[in-house]
mmCIF file of C-alpha atoms in Angstrom:
data_model
loop_
_atom_site.group_PDB
_atom_site.id
_atom_site.type_symbol
_atom_site.label_atom_id
_atom_site.label_comp_id
_atom_site.label_asym_id
_atom_site.label_seq_id
_atom_site.Cartn_x
_atom_site.Cartn_y
_atom_site.Cartn_z
ATOM 1 C CA MET U 1 24.251 -41.744 6.845
ATOM 2 C CA SER U 2 22.313 -38.864 7.844
ATOM 3 C CA ALA U 3 18.457 -37.544 6.615
ATOM 4 C CA LEU U 4 20.255 -36.015 4.118
ATOM 5 C CA ALA U 5 23.425 -36.569 3.512
ATOM 6 C CA PRO U 6 24.289 -33.796 1.227
ATOM 7 C CA LEU U 7 24.212 -31.248 4.387
ATOM 8 C CA ARG U 8 25.490 -33.791 6.943
ATOM 9 C CA LEU U 9 28.333 -31.522 7.622
ATOM 10 C CA LEU U 10 26.654 -28.579 8.742
ATOM 11 C CA ARG U 11 24.319 -30.291 11.112
ATOM 12 C CA GLU U 12 26.736 -29.520 13.847
ATOM 13 C CA PRO U 13 29.493 -27.019 14.941
ATOM 14 C CA TRP U 14 32.664 -28.050 14.699
ATOM 15 C CA ASN U 15 34.305 -25.452 16.522
ATOM 16 C CA ALA U 16 33.428 -26.691 19.529
ATOM 17 C CA SER U 17 34.509 -29.834 21.757
ATOM 18 C CA GLU U 18 32.790 -32.810 22.213
ATOM 19 C CA SER U 19 32.291 -31.991 25.456
ATOM 20 C CA ASN U 20 31.302 -28.747 25.594
ATOM 21 C CA GLN U 21 28.572 -29.896 22.910
ATOM 22 C CA SER U 22 27.400 -32.322 25.663
ATOM 23 C CA ASN U 23 27.750 -29.609 28.233
ATOM 24 C CA ALA U 24 25.472 -27.452 26.183
ATOM 25 C CA THR U 25 22.915 -29.718 25.572
ATOM 26 C CA VAL U 26 22.380 -31.038 28.746
ATOM 27 C CA GLY U 27 22.373 -27.440 29.898
ATOM 28 C CA ALA U 28 19.216 -27.003 27.304
ATOM 29 C CA SER U 29 18.031 -30.519 27.388
ATOM 30 C CA GLY U 30 13.934 -28.659 27.502
ATOM 31 C CA GLY U 31 11.363 -30.516 25.663
ATOM 32 C CA TRP U 32 11.466 -28.068 22.559
ATOM 33 C CA CYS U 33 15.452 -28.933 22.444
ATOM 34 C CA GLN U 34 14.795 -32.500 21.121
ATOM 35 C CA GLY U 35 13.958 -31.694 17.800
ATOM 36 C CA LEU U 36 12.019 -33.146 15.035
ATOM 37 C CA ASP U 37 12.257 -37.243 13.710
ATOM 38 C CA ILE U 38 11.022 -36.625 10.619
ATOM 39 C CA PRO U 39 10.607 -40.176 8.838
ATOM 40 C CA ASN U 40 12.677 -40.615 5.578
ATOM 41 C CA GLU U 41 9.861 -41.194 3.230
ATOM 42 C CA LEU U 42 8.977 -37.743 3.833
ATOM 43 C CA PHE U 43 12.228 -36.848 2.201
ATOM 44 C CA LEU U 44 12.028 -39.384 -0.518
ATOM 45 C CA ALA U 45 8.375 -37.720 -1.555
ATOM 46 C CA LEU U 46 9.222 -34.271 -1.524
ATOM 47 C CA GLY U 47 12.061 -35.179 -3.280
ATOM 48 C CA LEU U 48 10.244 -37.071 -6.121
ATOM 49 C CA VAL U 49 7.630 -34.639 -6.195
ATOM 50 C CA SER U 50 10.068 -31.525 -6.786
ATOM 51 C CA LEU U 51 11.953 -33.420 -9.371
ATOM 52 C CA VAL U 52 8.733 -33.882 -11.480
ATOM 53 C CA GLU U 53 7.313 -30.854 -11.008
ATOM 54 C CA ASN U 54 10.941 -29.040 -12.146
ATOM 55 C CA LEU U 55 11.431 -31.715 -15.490
ATOM 56 C CA LEU U 56 8.150 -30.561 -16.156
ATOM 57 C CA VAL U 57 9.433 -26.674 -16.235
ATOM 58 C CA ALA U 58 12.358 -27.471 -18.025
ATOM 59 C CA ALA U 59 10.577 -29.346 -20.892
ATOM 60 C CA ALA U 60 7.839 -26.519 -21.197
ATOM 61 C CA ILE U 61 10.296 -24.063 -21.938
ATOM 62 C CA LEU U 62 12.339 -26.066 -24.103
ATOM 63 C CA LYS U 63 9.746 -26.918 -26.265
ATOM 64 C CA ASN U 64 7.415 -23.602 -26.671
ATOM 65 C CA ARG U 65 9.754 -21.398 -29.023
ATOM 66 C CA ASN U 66 8.251 -18.559 -27.202
ATOM 67 C CA LEU U 67 9.540 -19.208 -23.891
ATOM 68 C CA HIS U 68 12.858 -18.752 -25.606
ATOM 69 C CA SER U 69 14.024 -15.869 -24.030
ATOM 70 C CA PRO U 70 16.763 -15.055 -21.689
ATOM 71 C CA THR U 71 14.225 -14.402 -18.664
ATOM 72 C CA TYR U 72 12.498 -18.036 -19.453
ATOM 73 C CA TYR U 73 16.250 -19.597 -19.403
ATOM 74 C CA PHE U 74 17.461 -18.269 -16.260
ATOM 75 C CA ILE U 75 14.270 -19.565 -15.352
ATOM 76 C CA CYS U 76 14.892 -22.900 -16.698
ATOM 77 C CA CYS U 77 18.460 -22.911 -14.597
ATOM 78 C CA LEU U 78 16.693 -21.999 -11.750
ATOM 79 C CA ALA U 79 14.336 -25.580 -12.048
ATOM 80 C CA VAL U 80 17.706 -27.080 -12.562
ATOM 81 C CA SER U 81 18.857 -26.022 -9.470
ATOM 82 C CA ASP U 82 15.902 -27.182 -7.596
ATOM 83 C CA MET U 83 16.624 -30.823 -9.262
ATOM 84 C CA LEU U 84 19.638 -31.538 -7.899
ATOM 85 C CA VAL U 85 18.207 -30.882 -4.418
ATOM 86 C CA SER U 86 16.106 -33.261 -5.756
ATOM 87 C CA ILE U 87 18.384 -35.674 -7.207
ATOM 88 C CA SER U 88 20.465 -35.426 -4.108
ATOM 89 C CA ASN U 89 17.983 -36.470 -1.567
ATOM 90 C CA LEU U 90 16.750 -39.382 -4.105
ATOM 91 C CA ALA U 91 20.601 -40.625 -4.548
ATOM 92 C CA GLU U 92 21.010 -40.607 -1.044
ATOM 93 C CA MET U 93 17.782 -42.067 0.228
ATOM 94 C CA LEU U 94 18.695 -45.009 -2.420
ATOM 95 C CA PHE U 95 21.794 -45.869 -1.556
ATOM 96 C CA MET U 96 20.475 -45.498 2.291
ATOM 97 C CA LEU U 97 18.147 -48.099 1.366
ATOM 98 C CA LEU U 98 20.736 -50.548 -0.724
ATOM 99 C CA LEU U 99 23.097 -50.414 1.720
ATOM 100 C CA GLU U 100 20.833 -51.388 4.405
ATOM 101 C CA HIS U 101 19.662 -54.327 3.017
ATOM 102 C CA GLY U 102 22.902 -55.885 1.528
ATOM 103 C CA VAL U 103 21.608 -55.216 -1.918
ATOM 104 C CA LEU U 104 25.192 -52.826 -2.091
ATOM 105 C CA VAL U 105 28.280 -53.565 -0.853
ATOM 106 C CA MET U 106 30.733 -50.746 -0.771
ATOM 107 C CA ARG U 107 33.805 -49.942 1.163
ATOM 108 C CA PRO U 108 33.874 -46.827 3.532
ATOM 109 C CA SER U 109 36.063 -45.183 1.181
ATOM 110 C CA ILE U 110 34.111 -44.991 -1.983
ATOM 111 C CA VAL U 111 31.124 -44.326 0.413
ATOM 112 C CA ARG U 112 32.803 -41.352 1.581
ATOM 113 C CA HIS U 113 33.393 -40.423 -1.932
ATOM 114 C CA MET U 114 29.874 -40.656 -2.949
ATOM 115 C CA ASP U 115 29.001 -38.603 0.277
ATOM 116 C CA SER U 116 31.254 -36.316 -1.088
ATOM 117 C CA VAL U 117 29.817 -35.853 -4.567
ATOM 118 C CA ILE U 118 25.909 -35.369 -3.157
ATOM 119 C CA ASP U 119 27.729 -32.505 -1.051
ATOM 120 C CA MET U 120 28.816 -30.751 -4.015
ATOM 121 C CA LEU U 121 25.737 -31.113 -5.700
ATOM 122 C CA ILE U 122 23.825 -29.537 -2.716
ATOM 123 C CA CYS U 123 26.018 -26.923 -2.465
ATOM 124 C CA SER U 124 26.315 -25.906 -6.394
ATOM 125 C CA SER U 125 22.680 -25.963 -5.577
ATOM 126 C CA VAL U 126 22.303 -23.413 -3.232
ATOM 127 C CA VAL U 127 25.108 -20.983 -4.591
ATOM 128 C CA SER U 128 23.009 -21.250 -8.386
ATOM 129 C CA SER U 129 19.470 -20.880 -6.920
ATOM 130 C CA LEU U 130 20.495 -18.070 -5.216
ATOM 131 C CA SER U 131 22.529 -16.358 -7.516
ATOM 132 C CA PHE U 132 19.478 -17.255 -10.737
ATOM 133 C CA LEU U 133 17.279 -15.822 -8.220
ATOM 134 C CA GLY U 134 19.535 -12.575 -8.680
ATOM 135 C CA VAL U 135 19.643 -12.707 -12.259
ATOM 136 C CA ILE U 136 15.977 -13.029 -12.842
ATOM 137 C CA ALA U 137 15.659 -10.186 -10.477
ATOM 138 C CA VAL U 138 17.793 -7.972 -12.483
ATOM 139 C CA ASP U 139 16.462 -9.032 -15.748
ATOM 140 C CA ARG U 140 12.796 -7.922 -14.729
ATOM 141 C CA TYR U 141 14.176 -4.499 -13.956
ATOM 142 C CA ILE U 142 15.831 -4.167 -17.259
ATOM 143 C CA THR U 143 13.078 -4.847 -18.452
ATOM 144 C CA ILE U 144 11.208 -2.410 -16.815
ATOM 145 C CA PHE U 145 13.091 0.751 -16.630
ATOM 146 C CA TYR U 146 14.941 -0.055 -19.598
ATOM 147 C CA ALA U 147 12.072 -1.314 -22.008
ATOM 148 C CA LEU U 148 13.417 0.257 -25.161
ATOM 149 C CA ARG U 149 16.733 -1.008 -24.679
ATOM 150 C CA TYR U 150 16.184 -4.440 -23.420
ATOM 151 C CA HIS U 151 17.437 -6.448 -26.414
ATOM 152 C CA SER U 152 20.247 -4.656 -26.797
ATOM 153 C CA ILE U 153 21.538 -5.100 -23.131
ATOM 154 C CA MET U 154 20.281 -8.563 -22.507
ATOM 155 C CA THR U 155 21.203 -10.020 -25.556
ATOM 156 C CA LEU U 156 21.110 -14.079 -25.734
ATOM 157 C CA GLN U 157 24.673 -14.564 -25.928
ATOM 158 C CA ARG U 158 25.309 -12.020 -22.315
ATOM 159 C CA ALA U 159 22.538 -14.550 -21.076
ATOM 160 C CA VAL U 160 24.522 -17.409 -21.816
ATOM 161 C CA VAL U 161 27.617 -15.937 -20.661
ATOM 162 C CA THR U 162 25.908 -15.261 -17.464
ATOM 163 C CA MET U 163 24.262 -18.886 -17.297
ATOM 164 C CA ALA U 164 27.664 -20.531 -17.970
ATOM 165 C CA SER U 165 29.734 -18.196 -15.111
ATOM 166 C CA ILE U 166 26.726 -19.049 -12.472
ATOM 167 C CA TRP U 167 27.510 -22.582 -13.103
ATOM 168 C CA LEU U 168 30.921 -22.638 -13.273
ATOM 169 C CA ALA U 169 31.373 -20.124 -10.142
ATOM 170 C CA SER U 170 28.803 -22.764 -8.330
ATOM 171 C CA THR U 171 31.148 -25.780 -8.967
ATOM 172 C CA VAL U 172 33.886 -24.488 -8.156
ATOM 173 C CA SER U 173 32.340 -22.471 -4.784
ATOM 174 C CA SER U 174 30.648 -26.043 -3.840
ATOM 175 C CA THR U 175 33.913 -27.917 -4.573
ATOM 176 C CA VAL U 176 35.782 -25.495 -2.212
ATOM 177 C CA LEU U 177 32.856 -25.918 0.768
ATOM 178 C CA ILE U 178 33.166 -29.481 1.169
ATOM 179 C CA THR U 179 37.476 -29.442 0.758
ATOM 180 C CA TYR U 180 37.519 -26.956 3.935
ATOM 181 C CA TYR U 181 34.277 -27.159 5.476
ATOM 182 C CA HIS U 182 35.849 -26.853 9.153
ATOM 183 C CA SER U 183 36.733 -23.074 8.149
ATOM 184 C CA ASN U 184 34.561 -20.289 9.373
ATOM 185 C CA THR U 185 35.687 -18.590 6.699
ATOM 186 C CA ILE U 186 33.793 -20.432 4.144
ATOM 187 C CA LEU U 187 30.562 -20.263 6.170
ATOM 188 C CA LEU U 188 31.117 -16.314 6.394
ATOM 189 C CA PHE U 189 31.514 -16.563 2.944
ATOM 190 C CA LEU U 190 28.128 -18.337 2.094
ATOM 191 C CA ILE U 191 26.529 -16.381 4.456
ATOM 192 C CA SER U 192 27.810 -12.717 3.247
ATOM 193 C CA PHE U 193 26.503 -13.812 -0.608
ATOM 194 C CA PHE U 194 23.024 -14.823 0.678
ATOM 195 C CA LEU U 195 22.832 -11.416 2.625
ATOM 196 C CA PHE U 196 24.220 -9.351 -0.661
ATOM 197 C CA MET U 197 21.332 -11.184 -3.239
ATOM 198 C CA LEU U 198 18.433 -10.747 -0.560
ATOM 199 C CA VAL U 199 19.521 -6.996 -0.376
ATOM 200 C CA LEU U 200 20.245 -6.505 -3.903
ATOM 201 C CA MET U 201 16.586 -8.208 -4.694
ATOM 202 C CA LEU U 202 14.650 -6.143 -1.781
ATOM 203 C CA VAL U 203 16.066 -2.946 -3.592
ATOM 204 C CA LEU U 204 15.528 -3.960 -6.920
ATOM 205 C CA TYR U 205 11.757 -4.984 -5.963
ATOM 206 C CA ILE U 206 11.188 -2.026 -3.744
ATOM 207 C CA HIS U 207 11.999 0.118 -6.692
ATOM 208 C CA MET U 208 9.906 -1.778 -9.303
ATOM 209 C CA PHE U 209 6.585 -1.557 -6.965
ATOM 210 C CA ALA U 210 7.514 2.490 -6.076
ATOM 211 C CA LEU U 211 7.169 2.738 -9.898
ATOM 212 C CA ALA U 212 4.167 0.603 -10.574
ATOM 213 C CA ARG U 213 2.624 2.188 -7.559
ATOM 214 C CA HIS U 214 3.597 5.476 -9.360
ATOM 215 C CA HIS U 215 2.146 4.471 -12.517
ATOM 216 C CA LEU U 216 -0.985 2.977 -11.087
ATOM 217 C CA HIS U 217 -1.999 6.885 -9.387
ATOM 218 C CA SER U 218 -1.524 8.169 -12.732
ATOM 219 C CA ILE U 219 -3.680 5.905 -14.139
ATOM 220 C CA SER U 220 -6.366 6.943 -11.342
ATOM 221 C CA SER U 221 -6.087 10.754 -11.831
ATOM 222 C CA GLN U 222 -6.167 10.185 -15.686
ATOM 223 C CA GLN U 223 -9.100 7.547 -15.752
ATOM 224 C CA LYS U 224 -7.076 5.636 -18.191
ATOM 225 C CA PRO U 225 -6.905 1.783 -18.079
ATOM 226 C CA PRO U 226 -3.441 0.338 -17.527
ATOM 227 C CA THR U 227 -1.286 -0.647 -20.507
ATOM 228 C CA ALA U 228 -0.237 -4.248 -21.150
ATOM 229 C CA HIS U 229 3.247 -3.699 -21.023
ATOM 230 C CA ARG U 230 3.284 -1.865 -17.419
ATOM 231 C CA GLY U 231 -0.029 -4.809 -16.208
ATOM 232 C CA GLY U 232 2.604 -7.246 -17.100
ATOM 233 C CA SER U 233 5.370 -6.080 -15.581
ATOM 234 C CA LEU U 234 3.683 -5.254 -12.302
ATOM 235 C CA LYS U 235 2.748 -8.826 -12.451
ATOM 236 C CA GLY U 236 5.848 -10.258 -13.217
ATOM 237 C CA ALA U 237 7.399 -8.467 -10.646
ATOM 238 C CA VAL U 238 4.612 -9.538 -7.796
ATOM 239 C CA THR U 239 5.638 -13.062 -9.046
ATOM 240 C CA LEU U 240 9.309 -12.057 -8.245
ATOM 241 C CA THR U 241 8.579 -11.123 -5.013
ATOM 242 C CA ILE U 242 6.825 -14.455 -4.264
ATOM 243 C CA LEU U 243 9.549 -16.229 -5.333
ATOM 244 C CA LEU U 244 11.939 -14.029 -2.947
ATOM 245 C CA GLY U 245 9.676 -14.864 0.251
ATOM 246 C CA VAL U 246 9.439 -17.994 -0.486
ATOM 247 C CA PHE U 247 12.967 -18.645 -0.717
ATOM 248 C CA PHE U 248 13.867 -16.278 2.488
ATOM 249 C CA ILE U 249 11.091 -18.450 4.521
ATOM 250 C CA CYS U 250 12.637 -21.812 3.256
ATOM 251 C CA TRP U 251 16.236 -20.916 3.077
ATOM 252 C CA GLY U 252 16.491 -18.527 6.024
ATOM 253 C CA PRO U 253 16.435 -20.905 8.588
ATOM 254 C CA PHE U 254 19.639 -23.375 7.246
ATOM 255 C CA PHE U 255 21.695 -19.986 6.584
ATOM 256 C CA PHE U 256 20.473 -18.418 10.519
ATOM 257 C CA HIS U 257 21.926 -22.013 11.549
ATOM 258 C CA LEU U 258 25.264 -20.998 9.622
ATOM 259 C CA ILE U 259 25.154 -18.105 11.499
ATOM 260 C CA LEU U 260 25.073 -19.757 15.033
ATOM 261 C CA ILE U 261 27.333 -22.520 14.241
ATOM 262 C CA VAL U 262 29.841 -19.182 13.758
ATOM 263 C CA THR U 263 29.081 -17.444 16.605
ATOM 264 C CA CYS U 264 27.905 -19.401 19.440
ATOM 265 C CA PRO U 265 28.414 -23.103 19.245
ATOM 266 C CA THR U 266 28.340 -23.705 22.341
ATOM 267 C CA ASN U 267 25.588 -21.564 23.455
ATOM 268 C CA PRO U 268 22.492 -23.483 25.040
ATOM 269 C CA PHE U 269 19.408 -21.626 22.949
ATOM 270 C CA CYS U 270 21.968 -22.512 19.661
ATOM 271 C CA THR U 271 22.299 -26.329 20.809
ATOM 272 C CA CYS U 272 18.231 -26.252 20.822
ATOM 273 C CA PHE U 273 18.253 -24.301 17.506
ATOM 274 C CA PHE U 274 20.710 -26.949 16.217
ATOM 275 C CA SER U 275 18.482 -30.164 17.043
ATOM 276 C CA TYR U 276 16.008 -28.848 14.188
ATOM 277 C CA PHE U 277 18.195 -29.618 11.779
ATOM 278 C CA ASN U 278 15.925 -31.688 9.684
ATOM 279 C CA LEU U 279 13.139 -29.405 9.443
ATOM 280 C CA PHE U 280 15.334 -26.701 7.664
ATOM 281 C CA LEU U 281 16.075 -29.593 5.338
ATOM 282 C CA ILE U 282 12.354 -30.351 4.640
ATOM 283 C CA LEU U 283 12.097 -26.214 4.119
ATOM 284 C CA ILE U 284 14.851 -26.476 2.031
ATOM 285 C CA ILE U 285 12.922 -29.015 -0.395
ATOM 286 C CA CYS U 286 9.860 -27.719 -0.187
ATOM 287 C CA ASN U 287 11.482 -24.492 -1.787
ATOM 288 C CA SER U 288 12.319 -26.624 -4.874
ATOM 289 C CA VAL U 289 8.493 -27.946 -4.580
ATOM 290 C CA ILE U 290 6.834 -24.639 -4.822
ATOM 291 C CA ASP U 291 9.137 -22.745 -6.934
ATOM 292 C CA PRO U 292 7.468 -24.798 -9.918
ATOM 293 C CA LEU U 293 3.874 -23.973 -9.063
ATOM 294 C CA ILE U 294 4.640 -20.147 -8.638
ATOM 295 C CA TYR U 295 5.662 -19.991 -12.487
ATOM 296 C CA ALA U 296 2.478 -22.348 -13.773
ATOM 297 C CA PHE U 297 0.069 -20.490 -12.149
ATOM 298 C CA ARG U 298 1.463 -16.904 -12.843
ATOM 299 C CA SER U 299 2.337 -17.361 -16.054
ATOM 300 C CA GLN U 300 -0.340 -17.950 -18.503
ATOM 301 C CA GLU U 301 2.325 -19.128 -21.565
ATOM 302 C CA LEU U 302 3.845 -21.645 -19.142
ATOM 303 C CA ARG U 303 1.074 -22.931 -17.886
ATOM 304 C CA GLN U 304 -0.627 -23.922 -21.150
ATOM 305 C CA THR U 305 2.678 -25.311 -22.218
ATOM 306 C CA LEU U 306 2.824 -27.441 -19.175
ATOM 307 C CA ARG U 307 -0.990 -28.473 -19.838
ATOM 308 C CA GLU U 308 0.336 -29.686 -23.558
ATOM 309 C CA VAL U 309 3.572 -31.384 -21.948
ATOM 310 C CA VAL U 310 1.440 -33.256 -19.268
ATOM 311 C CA THR U 311 -1.319 -34.535 -22.048
ATOM 312 C CA CYS U 312 1.998 -35.237 -24.483
ATOM 313 C CA SER U 313 0.631 -32.653 -26.834
ATOM 314 C CA TRP U 314 3.442 -32.429 -28.811
#
């Protein structure tokens, strides 16, 4: 198995012949095309850290009744999506160790089946993570621009329906991806979905910051202190923008990898880029490690609850 089994299907382009890939590799055999040799221990360590962090975030949200709101439920679902990345990584590493040491003996057909299950987990986490980031952005947008109507617009029932729909769509889409992963249509769908959600969040954040800037200018001209609501809204927008930036940096190289698979599978430059696939996987796992840190340090309520969870102050 590869360093991270769930994404092994996307490591190299399937729409290029083996000879063409070999020729491209030889033609671009410079030193920077050798890729990076990332030890499996690093994948394992990051997976463990991410799993613990996201478990703490989920536990804190479930523990504190003040956090039982649609916004934090969406954040909890995002934490669960990040945990899927960690769980798939840890599961793959466990199977590798057991198989290599002869502790676990499995038929090839069973190994392929387990790989498919892990593939589905990681693909589901990709779609669900991106979807919940978009939903959180929309939720924050409603909070700022429709504050008086927020509770009538974003009801608990609608939040539950939204969360259930995202998980169902993520499961179905990941199953389709694993079944038809050789089709460029599937990759184009993933790329389009990523770009759509990215543009949607950028538009929402730009609008939110335009309002925040206008509000701060009004305060400066009137020499009035900022209201708690507007201050909290600005802080929430900054938090979500940081999350968006982290997501783009961590996931962007992987989606660029997908674009190159579709557009230039045999180009020497693209072949060199493919050799850094393990680095893209590390960035993906780092995204699931960084997200909980942002929640903990920028939300005082969640930070306090996390402290209680860690110290077992139930």
